mmCIF file of N, CA and C in Angstrom:
data_model
loop_
_atom_site.group_PDB
_atom_site.id
_atom_site.type_symbol
_atom_site.label_atom_id
_atom_site.label_comp_id
_atom_site.label_asym_id
_atom_site.label_seq_id
_atom_site.Cartn_x
_atom_site.Cartn_y
_atom_site.Cartn_z
ATOM 1 N N MET A 126 -3.095 -17.133 22.658
ATOM 2 C CA MET A 126 -2.468 -16.024 23.347
ATOM 3 C C MET A 126 -1.857 -15.081 22.320
ATOM 4 N N GLU A 127 -2.225 -13.806 22.377
ATOM 5 C CA GLU A 127 -1.674 -12.812 21.473
ATOM 6 C C GLU A 127 -0.347 -12.303 21.991
ATOM 7 N N SER A 128 0.581 -12.103 21.066
ATOM 8 C CA SER A 128 1.866 -11.555 21.490
ATOM 9 C C SER A 128 1.745 -10.046 21.646
ATOM 10 N N ARG A 129 2.637 -9.492 22.402
ATOM 11 C CA ARG A 129 2.630 -8.058 22.654
ATOM 12 C C ARG A 129 2.865 -7.280 21.379
ATOM 13 N N GLY A 130 2.082 -6.253 21.150
ATOM 14 C CA GLY A 130 2.249 -5.416 19.973
ATOM 15 C C GLY A 130 1.668 -6.013 18.706
ATOM 16 N N ALA A 131 1.000 -7.149 18.798
ATOM 17 C CA ALA A 131 0.417 -7.777 17.615
ATOM 18 C C ALA A 131 -0.808 -6.991 17.157
ATOM 19 N N VAL A 132 -1.024 -7.004 15.875
ATOM 20 C CA VAL A 132 -2.185 -6.350 15.291
ATOM 21 C C VAL A 132 -3.056 -7.429 14.675
ATOM 22 N N ALA A 133 -4.317 -7.427 15.027
ATOM 23 C CA ALA A 133 -5.248 -8.398 14.456
ATOM 24 C C ALA A 133 -5.912 -7.778 13.233
ATOM 25 N N VAL A 134 -5.916 -8.515 12.139
ATOM 26 C CA VAL A 134 -6.570 -8.052 10.917
ATOM 27 C C VAL A 134 -7.859 -8.836 10.777
ATOM 28 N N ARG A 135 -8.951 -8.101 10.629
ATOM 29 C CA ARG A 135 -10.241 -8.760 10.445
ATOM 30 C C ARG A 135 -11.110 -7.872 9.570
ATOM 31 N N ALA A 136 -12.166 -8.449 9.036
ATOM 32 C CA ALA A 136 -13.078 -7.681 8.189
ATOM 33 C C ALA A 136 -13.757 -6.605 9.016
ATOM 34 N N ALA A 137 -13.789 -5.416 8.482
ATOM 35 C CA ALA A 137 -14.458 -4.311 9.163
ATOM 36 C C ALA A 137 -15.968 -4.485 9.012
ATOM 37 N N GLU A 138 -16.672 -4.274 10.082
ATOM 38 C CA GLU A 138 -18.130 -4.330 10.039
ATOM 39 C C GLU A 138 -18.628 -2.893 9.923
ATOM 40 N N LEU A 139 -18.678 -2.411 8.688
ATOM 41 C CA LEU A 139 -19.019 -1.012 8.430
ATOM 42 C C LEU A 139 -20.422 -0.893 7.861
ATOM 43 N N PRO A 140 -21.118 0.182 8.216
ATOM 44 C CA PRO A 140 -22.392 0.440 7.556
ATOM 45 C C PRO A 140 -22.151 0.627 6.049
ATOM 46 N N PRO A 141 -23.106 0.232 5.215
ATOM 47 C CA PRO A 141 -22.912 0.302 3.760
ATOM 48 C C PRO A 141 -22.442 1.673 3.259
ATOM 49 N N GLU A 142 -22.970 2.767 3.835
ATOM 50 C CA GLU A 142 -22.583 4.096 3.353
ATOM 51 C C GLU A 142 -21.127 4.414 3.695
ATOM 52 N N VAL A 143 -20.628 3.901 4.808
ATOM 53 C CA VAL A 143 -19.224 4.112 5.188
ATOM 54 C C VAL A 143 -18.325 3.269 4.281
ATOM 55 N N LEU A 144 -18.704 2.016 4.037
ATOM 56 C CA LEU A 144 -17.939 1.152 3.142
ATOM 57 C C LEU A 144 -17.861 1.776 1.747
ATOM 58 N N THR A 145 -18.944 2.357 1.280
ATOM 59 C CA THR A 145 -18.948 3.030 -0.020
ATOM 60 C C THR A 145 -17.962 4.189 -0.026
ATOM 61 N N LYS A 146 -17.953 4.989 1.033
ATOM 62 C CA LYS A 146 -17.043 6.127 1.146
ATOM 63 C C LYS A 146 -15.580 5.670 1.148
ATOM 64 N N VAL A 147 -15.277 4.633 1.939
ATOM 65 C CA VAL A 147 -13.911 4.101 2.023
ATOM 66 C C VAL A 147 -13.470 3.585 0.651
ATOM 67 N N THR A 148 -14.355 2.869 -0.021
ATOM 68 C CA THR A 148 -14.042 2.344 -1.348
ATOM 69 C C THR A 148 -13.793 3.477 -2.339
ATOM 70 N N GLU A 149 -14.626 4.519 -2.295
ATOM 71 C CA GLU A 149 -14.438 5.668 -3.189
ATOM 72 C C GLU A 149 -13.119 6.379 -2.909
ATOM 73 N N TYR A 150 -12.788 6.579 -1.635
ATOM 74 C CA TYR A 150 -11.526 7.230 -1.276
ATOM 75 C C TYR A 150 -10.334 6.412 -1.764
ATOM 76 N N ALA A 151 -10.379 5.103 -1.525
ATOM 77 C CA ALA A 151 -9.271 4.239 -1.938
ATOM 78 C C ALA A 151 -9.115 4.238 -3.456
ATOM 79 N N THR A 152 -10.230 4.196 -4.182
ATOM 80 C CA THR A 152 -10.189 4.214 -5.642
ATOM 81 C C THR A 152 -9.647 5.549 -6.157
ATOM 82 N N THR A 153 -10.072 6.634 -5.550
ATOM 83 C CA THR A 153 -9.580 7.963 -5.943
ATOM 84 C C THR A 153 -8.072 8.065 -5.730
ATOM 85 N N LEU A 154 -7.597 7.572 -4.592
ATOM 86 C CA LEU A 154 -6.159 7.575 -4.322
ATOM 87 C C LEU A 154 -5.411 6.698 -5.317
ATOM 88 N N TRP A 155 -5.938 5.509 -5.589
ATOM 89 C CA TRP A 155 -5.316 4.580 -6.541
ATOM 90 C C TRP A 155 -5.140 5.260 -7.888
ATOM 91 N N ASP A 156 -6.229 5.847 -8.393
ATOM 92 C CA ASP A 156 -6.181 6.505 -9.699
ATOM 93 C C ASP A 156 -5.306 7.756 -9.666
ATOM 94 N N GLY A 157 -5.483 8.565 -8.638
ATOM 95 C CA GLY A 157 -4.755 9.836 -8.556
ATOM 96 C C GLY A 157 -3.257 9.667 -8.396
ATOM 97 N N LEU A 158 -2.843 8.629 -7.703
ATOM 98 C CA LEU A 158 -1.413 8.377 -7.513
ATOM 99 C C LEU A 158 -0.818 7.523 -8.631
ATOM 100 N N GLY A 159 -1.668 7.052 -9.537
ATOM 101 C CA GLY A 159 -1.180 6.230 -10.646
ATOM 102 C C GLY A 159 -0.623 4.894 -10.187
ATOM 103 N N LEU A 160 -1.247 4.308 -9.164
ATOM 104 C CA LEU A 160 -0.740 3.049 -8.633
ATOM 105 C C LEU A 160 -0.984 1.904 -9.607
ATOM 106 N N ARG A 161 -0.106 0.917 -9.531
ATOM 107 C CA ARG A 161 -0.240 -0.293 -10.339
ATOM 108 C C ARG A 161 0.065 -1.484 -9.445
ATOM 109 N N GLY A 162 -0.440 -2.639 -9.829
ATOM 110 C CA GLY A 162 -0.081 -3.857 -9.108
ATOM 111 C C GLY A 162 -0.824 -3.988 -7.800
ATOM 112 N N SER A 163 -0.130 -3.718 -6.712
ATOM 113 C CA SER A 163 -0.740 -3.880 -5.396
ATOM 114 C C SER A 163 -0.403 -2.683 -4.527
ATOM 115 N N ALA A 164 -1.293 -2.400 -3.628
ATOM 116 C CA ALA A 164 -1.083 -1.319 -2.662
ATOM 117 C C ALA A 164 -2.033 -1.572 -1.504
ATOM 118 N N ARG A 165 -1.741 -0.919 -0.398
ATOM 119 C CA ARG A 165 -2.630 -1.008 0.765
ATOM 120 C C ARG A 165 -2.915 0.410 1.216
ATOM 121 N N VAL A 166 -4.199 0.708 1.408
ATOM 122 C CA VAL A 166 -4.611 2.018 1.911
ATOM 123 C C VAL A 166 -5.165 1.809 3.310
ATOM 124 N N ASP A 167 -4.550 2.468 4.279
ATOM 125 C CA ASP A 167 -4.977 2.329 5.672
ATOM 126 C C ASP A 167 -5.869 3.505 6.061
ATOM 127 N N PHE A 168 -6.974 3.191 6.716
ATOM 128 C CA PHE A 168 -7.935 4.189 7.165
ATOM 129 C C PHE A 168 -8.097 4.119 8.670
ATOM 130 N N ILE A 169 -8.591 5.211 9.223
ATOM 131 C CA ILE A 169 -9.048 5.240 10.610
ATOM 132 C C ILE A 169 -10.436 5.870 10.572
ATOM 133 N N LEU A 170 -11.302 5.416 11.454
ATOM 134 C CA LEU A 170 -12.659 5.969 11.524
ATOM 135 C C LEU A 170 -12.826 6.751 12.816
ATOM 136 N N THR A 171 -13.499 7.899 12.714
ATOM 137 C CA THR A 171 -13.843 8.653 13.913
ATOM 138 C C THR A 171 -15.014 7.948 14.598
ATOM 139 N N GLU A 172 -15.362 8.413 15.770
ATOM 140 C CA GLU A 172 -16.483 7.797 16.495
ATOM 141 C C GLU A 172 -17.790 7.887 15.714
ATOM 142 N N ASP A 173 -17.915 8.908 14.847
ATOM 143 C CA ASP A 173 -19.138 9.034 14.045
ATOM 144 C C ASP A 173 -18.956 8.441 12.634
ATOM 145 N N ASP A 174 -18.008 7.494 12.491
ATOM 146 C CA ASP A 174 -17.774 6.728 11.258
ATOM 147 C C ASP A 174 -17.296 7.560 10.068
ATOM 148 N N GLN A 175 -16.606 8.649 10.323
ATOM 149 C CA GLN A 175 -16.000 9.423 9.237
ATOM 150 C C GLN A 175 -14.616 8.839 8.955
ATOM 151 N N PRO A 176 -14.376 8.318 7.724
ATOM 152 C CA PRO A 176 -13.072 7.728 7.436
ATOM 153 C C PRO A 176 -12.017 8.781 7.077
ATOM 154 N N TYR A 177 -10.802 8.545 7.555
ATOM 155 C CA TYR A 177 -9.641 9.360 7.204
ATOM 156 C C TYR A 177 -8.521 8.414 6.783
ATOM 157 N N VAL A 178 -7.811 8.774 5.733
ATOM 158 C CA VAL A 178 -6.697 7.964 5.258
ATOM 159 C C VAL A 178 -5.492 8.210 6.148
ATOM 160 N N LEU A 179 -4.869 7.127 6.599
ATOM 161 C CA LEU A 179 -3.643 7.226 7.375
ATOM 162 C C LEU A 179 -2.426 7.174 6.471
ATOM 163 N N GLU A 180 -2.427 6.232 5.532
ATOM 164 C CA GLU A 180 -1.295 6.108 4.616
ATOM 165 C C GLU A 180 -1.685 5.285 3.411
ATOM 166 N N VAL A 181 -0.935 5.488 2.347
ATOM 167 C CA VAL A 181 -1.025 4.640 1.166
ATOM 168 C C VAL A 181 0.320 3.946 1.060
ATOM 169 N N ASN A 182 0.299 2.638 1.120
ATOM 170 C CA ASN A 182 1.523 1.862 1.060
ATOM 171 C C ASN A 182 1.597 1.211 -0.314
ATOM 172 N N SER A 183 2.434 1.768 -1.188
ATOM 173 C CA SER A 183 2.516 1.269 -2.563
ATOM 174 C C SER A 183 3.399 0.030 -2.689
ATOM 175 N N THR A 184 4.084 -0.323 -1.625
ATOM 176 C CA THR A 184 4.860 -1.567 -1.610
ATOM 177 C C THR A 184 4.569 -2.301 -0.300
ATOM 178 N N PRO A 185 3.373 -2.869 -0.202
ATOM 179 C CA PRO A 185 3.002 -3.520 1.058
ATOM 180 C C PRO A 185 3.871 -4.740 1.332
ATOM 181 N N GLY A 186 4.015 -5.055 2.613
ATOM 182 C CA GLY A 186 4.795 -6.219 3.012
ATOM 183 C C GLY A 186 4.244 -7.496 2.410
ATOM 184 N N MET A 187 5.137 -8.441 2.153
ATOM 185 C CA MET A 187 4.703 -9.680 1.518
ATOM 186 C C MET A 187 5.011 -10.918 2.355
ATOM 187 N N SER A 188 5.379 -10.735 3.626
ATOM 188 C CA SER A 188 5.573 -11.914 4.467
ATOM 189 C C SER A 188 4.213 -12.575 4.675
ATOM 190 N N ARG A 189 4.226 -13.814 5.074
ATOM 191 C CA ARG A 189 2.960 -14.539 5.262
ATOM 192 C C ARG A 189 2.063 -13.898 6.318
ATOM 193 N N ASP A 190 2.643 -13.150 7.243
ATOM 194 C CA ASP A 190 1.867 -12.527 8.313
ATOM 195 C C ASP A 190 1.581 -11.044 8.080
ATOM 196 N N SER A 191 1.950 -10.523 6.915
ATOM 197 C CA SER A 191 1.734 -9.096 6.660
ATOM 198 C C SER A 191 0.247 -8.797 6.519
ATOM 199 N N ASN A 192 -0.124 -7.563 6.803
ATOM 200 C CA ASN A 192 -1.533 -7.161 6.689
ATOM 201 C C ASN A 192 -2.062 -7.391 5.281
ATOM 202 N N PHE A 193 -1.229 -7.136 4.281
ATOM 203 C CA PHE A 193 -1.668 -7.291 2.892
ATOM 204 C C PHE A 193 -2.015 -8.749 2.585
ATOM 205 N N VAL A 194 -1.141 -9.660 2.965
ATOM 206 C CA VAL A 194 -1.356 -11.081 2.686
ATOM 207 C C VAL A 194 -2.509 -11.626 3.529
ATOM 208 N N VAL A 195 -2.600 -11.202 4.776
ATOM 209 C CA VAL A 195 -3.705 -11.636 5.628
ATOM 210 C C VAL A 195 -5.033 -11.127 5.048
ATOM 211 N N GLY A 196 -5.054 -9.889 4.579
ATOM 212 C CA GLY A 196 -6.259 -9.351 3.948
ATOM 213 C C GLY A 196 -6.644 -10.121 2.698
ATOM 214 N N ALA A 197 -5.650 -10.499 1.904
ATOM 215 C CA ALA A 197 -5.926 -11.297 0.702
ATOM 216 C C ALA A 197 -6.522 -12.649 1.085
ATOM 217 N N ALA A 198 -6.017 -13.235 2.168
ATOM 218 C CA ALA A 198 -6.546 -14.524 2.625
ATOM 219 C C ALA A 198 -8.011 -14.401 3.014
ATOM 220 N N MET A 199 -8.401 -13.219 3.487
ATOM 221 C CA MET A 199 -9.789 -13.011 3.900
ATOM 222 C C MET A 199 -10.754 -13.078 2.723
ATOM 223 N N VAL A 200 -10.239 -12.905 1.505
ATOM 224 C CA VAL A 200 -11.095 -13.037 0.323
ATOM 225 C C VAL A 200 -10.761 -14.308 -0.456
ATOM 226 N N GLY A 201 -10.022 -15.229 0.208
ATOM 227 C CA GLY A 201 -9.795 -16.547 -0.371
ATOM 228 C C GLY A 201 -8.504 -16.731 -1.148
ATOM 229 N N LEU A 202 -7.592 -15.776 -1.109
ATOM 230 C CA LEU A 202 -6.328 -15.902 -1.834
ATOM 231 C C LEU A 202 -5.225 -16.410 -0.909
ATOM 232 N N THR A 203 -4.421 -17.320 -1.404
ATOM 233 C CA THR A 203 -3.279 -17.802 -0.631
ATOM 234 C C THR A 203 -2.093 -16.869 -0.856
ATOM 235 N N HIS A 204 -1.067 -17.043 -0.034
ATOM 236 C CA HIS A 204 0.172 -16.277 -0.203
ATOM 237 C C HIS A 204 0.738 -16.508 -1.601
ATOM 238 N N VAL A 205 0.737 -17.754 -2.052
ATOM 239 C CA VAL A 205 1.227 -18.083 -3.396
ATOM 240 C C VAL A 205 0.381 -17.382 -4.458
ATOM 241 N N ASP A 206 -0.947 -17.374 -4.292
ATOM 242 C CA ASP A 206 -1.825 -16.676 -5.244
ATOM 243 C C ASP A 206 -1.413 -15.217 -5.385
ATOM 244 N N VAL A 207 -1.151 -14.572 -4.259
ATOM 245 C CA VAL A 207 -0.799 -13.150 -4.261
ATOM 246 C C VAL A 207 0.534 -12.930 -4.979
ATOM 247 N N VAL A 208 1.532 -13.729 -4.649
ATOM 248 C CA VAL A 208 2.849 -13.578 -5.273
ATOM 249 C C VAL A 208 2.769 -13.831 -6.778
ATOM 250 N N VAL A 209 2.085 -14.893 -7.190
ATOM 251 C CA VAL A 209 1.961 -15.204 -8.615
ATOM 252 C C VAL A 209 1.211 -14.084 -9.341
ATOM 253 N N ALA A 210 0.147 -13.559 -8.742
ATOM 254 C CA ALA A 210 -0.601 -12.462 -9.370
ATOM 255 C C ALA A 210 0.273 -11.230 -9.528
ATOM 256 N N MET A 211 1.085 -10.921 -8.516
ATOM 257 C CA MET A 211 1.967 -9.750 -8.606
ATOM 258 C C MET A 211 3.018 -9.945 -9.690
ATOM 259 N N LEU A 212 3.598 -11.126 -9.770
ATOM 260 C CA LEU A 212 4.589 -11.403 -10.815
ATOM 261 C C LEU A 212 3.955 -11.314 -12.196
ATOM 262 N N HIS A 213 2.772 -11.897 -12.345
ATOM 263 C CA HIS A 213 2.079 -11.850 -13.637
ATOM 264 C C HIS A 213 1.795 -10.406 -14.046
ATOM 265 N N GLU A 214 1.286 -9.619 -13.112
ATOM 266 C CA GLU A 214 0.970 -8.216 -13.419
ATOM 267 C C GLU A 214 2.224 -7.462 -13.819
ATOM 268 N N ALA A 215 3.317 -7.683 -13.108
ATOM 269 C CA ALA A 215 4.569 -6.972 -13.406
ATOM 270 C C ALA A 215 5.107 -7.347 -14.785
ATOM 271 N N LEU A 216 4.971 -8.608 -15.171
ATOM 272 C CA LEU A 216 5.486 -9.053 -16.463
ATOM 273 C C LEU A 216 4.560 -8.686 -17.621
ATOM 274 N N ALA A 217 3.260 -8.551 -17.347
ATOM 275 C CA ALA A 217 2.286 -8.311 -18.411
ATOM 276 C C ALA A 217 1.981 -6.838 -18.649
ATOM 277 N N ARG A 218 2.281 -5.971 -17.690
ATOM 278 C CA ARG A 218 1.894 -4.573 -17.846
ATOM 279 C C ARG A 218 2.767 -3.875 -18.897
ATOM 280 N N PRO A 219 2.206 -2.860 -19.527
ATOM 281 C CA PRO A 219 3.000 -2.114 -20.502
ATOM 282 C C PRO A 219 4.120 -1.356 -19.793
ATOM 283 N N PRO A 220 5.161 -1.032 -20.531
ATOM 284 C CA PRO A 220 6.261 -0.285 -19.912
ATOM 285 C C PRO A 220 5.792 1.107 -19.491
ATOM 286 N N TYR A 221 6.551 1.711 -18.596
ATOM 287 C CA TYR A 221 6.226 3.076 -18.185
ATOM 288 C C TYR A 221 6.240 3.984 -19.397
ATOM 289 N N ASP A 222 5.347 4.970 -19.406
ATOM 290 C CA ASP A 222 5.251 5.860 -20.563
ATOM 291 C C ASP A 222 6.202 7.051 -20.473
ATOM 292 N N VAL A 223 6.986 7.114 -19.437
ATOM 293 C CA VAL A 223 8.011 8.157 -19.313
ATOM 294 C C VAL A 223 9.313 7.475 -18.919
ATOM 295 N N PRO A 224 10.428 8.040 -19.330
ATOM 296 C CA PRO A 224 11.689 7.410 -18.928
ATOM 297 C C PRO A 224 11.884 7.494 -17.418
ATOM 298 N N LEU A 225 12.375 6.421 -16.846
ATOM 299 C CA LEU A 225 12.672 6.425 -15.426
ATOM 300 C C LEU A 225 14.022 7.093 -15.209
ATOM 301 N N PRO A 226 14.199 7.780 -14.096
ATOM 302 C CA PRO A 226 15.475 8.442 -13.855
ATOM 303 C C PRO A 226 16.599 7.427 -13.700
ATOM 304 N N THR A 227 17.760 7.805 -14.198
ATOM 305 C CA THR A 227 18.939 6.963 -14.062
ATOM 306 C C THR A 227 19.796 7.526 -12.944
ATOM 307 N N PRO A 228 20.104 6.713 -11.948
ATOM 308 C CA PRO A 228 20.936 7.239 -10.864
ATOM 309 C C PRO A 228 22.321 7.608 -11.378
ATOM 310 N N ALA A 229 22.844 8.708 -10.887
ATOM 311 C CA ALA A 229 24.183 9.156 -11.283
ATOM 312 C C ALA A 229 25.154 8.817 -10.172
ATOM 313 N N PHE A 230 26.059 7.892 -10.468
ATOM 314 C CA PHE A 230 27.093 7.531 -9.506
ATOM 315 C C PHE A 230 28.412 8.000 -10.092
ATOM 316 N N SER A 231 29.018 8.936 -9.415
ATOM 317 C CA SER A 231 30.259 9.468 -9.945
ATOM 318 C C SER A 231 31.124 9.952 -8.807
ATOM 319 N N GLY A 232 32.422 9.970 -9.059
ATOM 320 C CA GLY A 232 33.363 10.435 -8.051
ATOM 321 C C GLY A 232 33.284 11.931 -7.823
ATOM 322 N N THR A 233 32.589 12.657 -8.703
ATOM 323 C CA THR A 233 32.502 14.108 -8.546
ATOM 324 C C THR A 233 31.286 14.532 -7.735
ATOM 325 N N THR A 234 30.442 13.569 -7.373
ATOM 326 C CA THR A 234 29.266 13.900 -6.572
ATOM 327 C C THR A 234 29.715 14.289 -5.166
ATOM 328 N N LEU A 235 29.261 15.452 -4.701
ATOM 329 C CA LEU A 235 29.628 15.899 -3.365
ATOM 330 C C LEU A 235 28.923 15.070 -2.317
ATOM 331 N N THR A 236 29.634 14.715 -1.310
ATOM 332 C CA THR A 236 28.994 14.056 -0.173
ATOM 333 C C THR A 236 28.483 15.142 0.756
ATOM 334 N N ARG A 237 27.613 14.753 1.649
ATOM 335 C CA ARG A 237 27.080 15.724 2.601
ATOM 336 C C ARG A 237 28.203 16.371 3.391
ATOM 337 N N GLU A 238 29.183 15.582 3.813
ATOM 338 C CA GLU A 238 30.279 16.118 4.607
ATOM 339 C C GLU A 238 31.110 17.109 3.805
ATOM 340 N N ALA A 239 31.376 16.811 2.542
ATOM 341 C CA ALA A 239 32.179 17.714 1.707
ATOM 342 C C ALA A 239 31.424 19.002 1.437
ATOM 343 N N ALA A 240 30.107 18.898 1.328
ATOM 344 C CA ALA A 240 29.315 20.078 1.019
ATOM 345 C C ALA A 240 29.250 21.065 2.182
ATOM 346 N N VAL A 241 29.411 20.584 3.406
ATOM 347 C CA VAL A 241 29.298 21.482 4.566
ATOM 348 C C VAL A 241 30.647 21.838 5.166
ATOM 349 N N SER A 242 31.750 21.274 4.643
ATOM 350 C CA SER A 242 33.080 21.588 5.189
ATOM 351 C C SER A 242 33.474 23.017 4.849
ATOM 352 N N PRO A 243 34.214 23.690 5.762
ATOM 353 C CA PRO A 243 34.631 25.078 5.484
ATOM 354 C C PRO A 243 35.684 25.176 4.434
#
């Protein structure tokens, strides 16, 4: 029995030319956005099998029931495999080539309320 609002994840049965297009789009997004580690790209297909990207999730959920983990299981990876691979990638990758921004926390920062007060 399926629960209300549940989403079933299963392998898409796509014609080879559509699968090629989806793979090319996902790869282009991966490279263009400079993604590293793991990400999930969600697509929707029109009735004539034209793929459109719905979203790129650069921090996919990691619960055992998340779409990302369920998808990994479909290619033979366990939840532990996914977590260990992500940790390994994070520890082994080179540092960012640009400095990351440092958050500024200070008492002089205006709050939204102070900025709009008369």
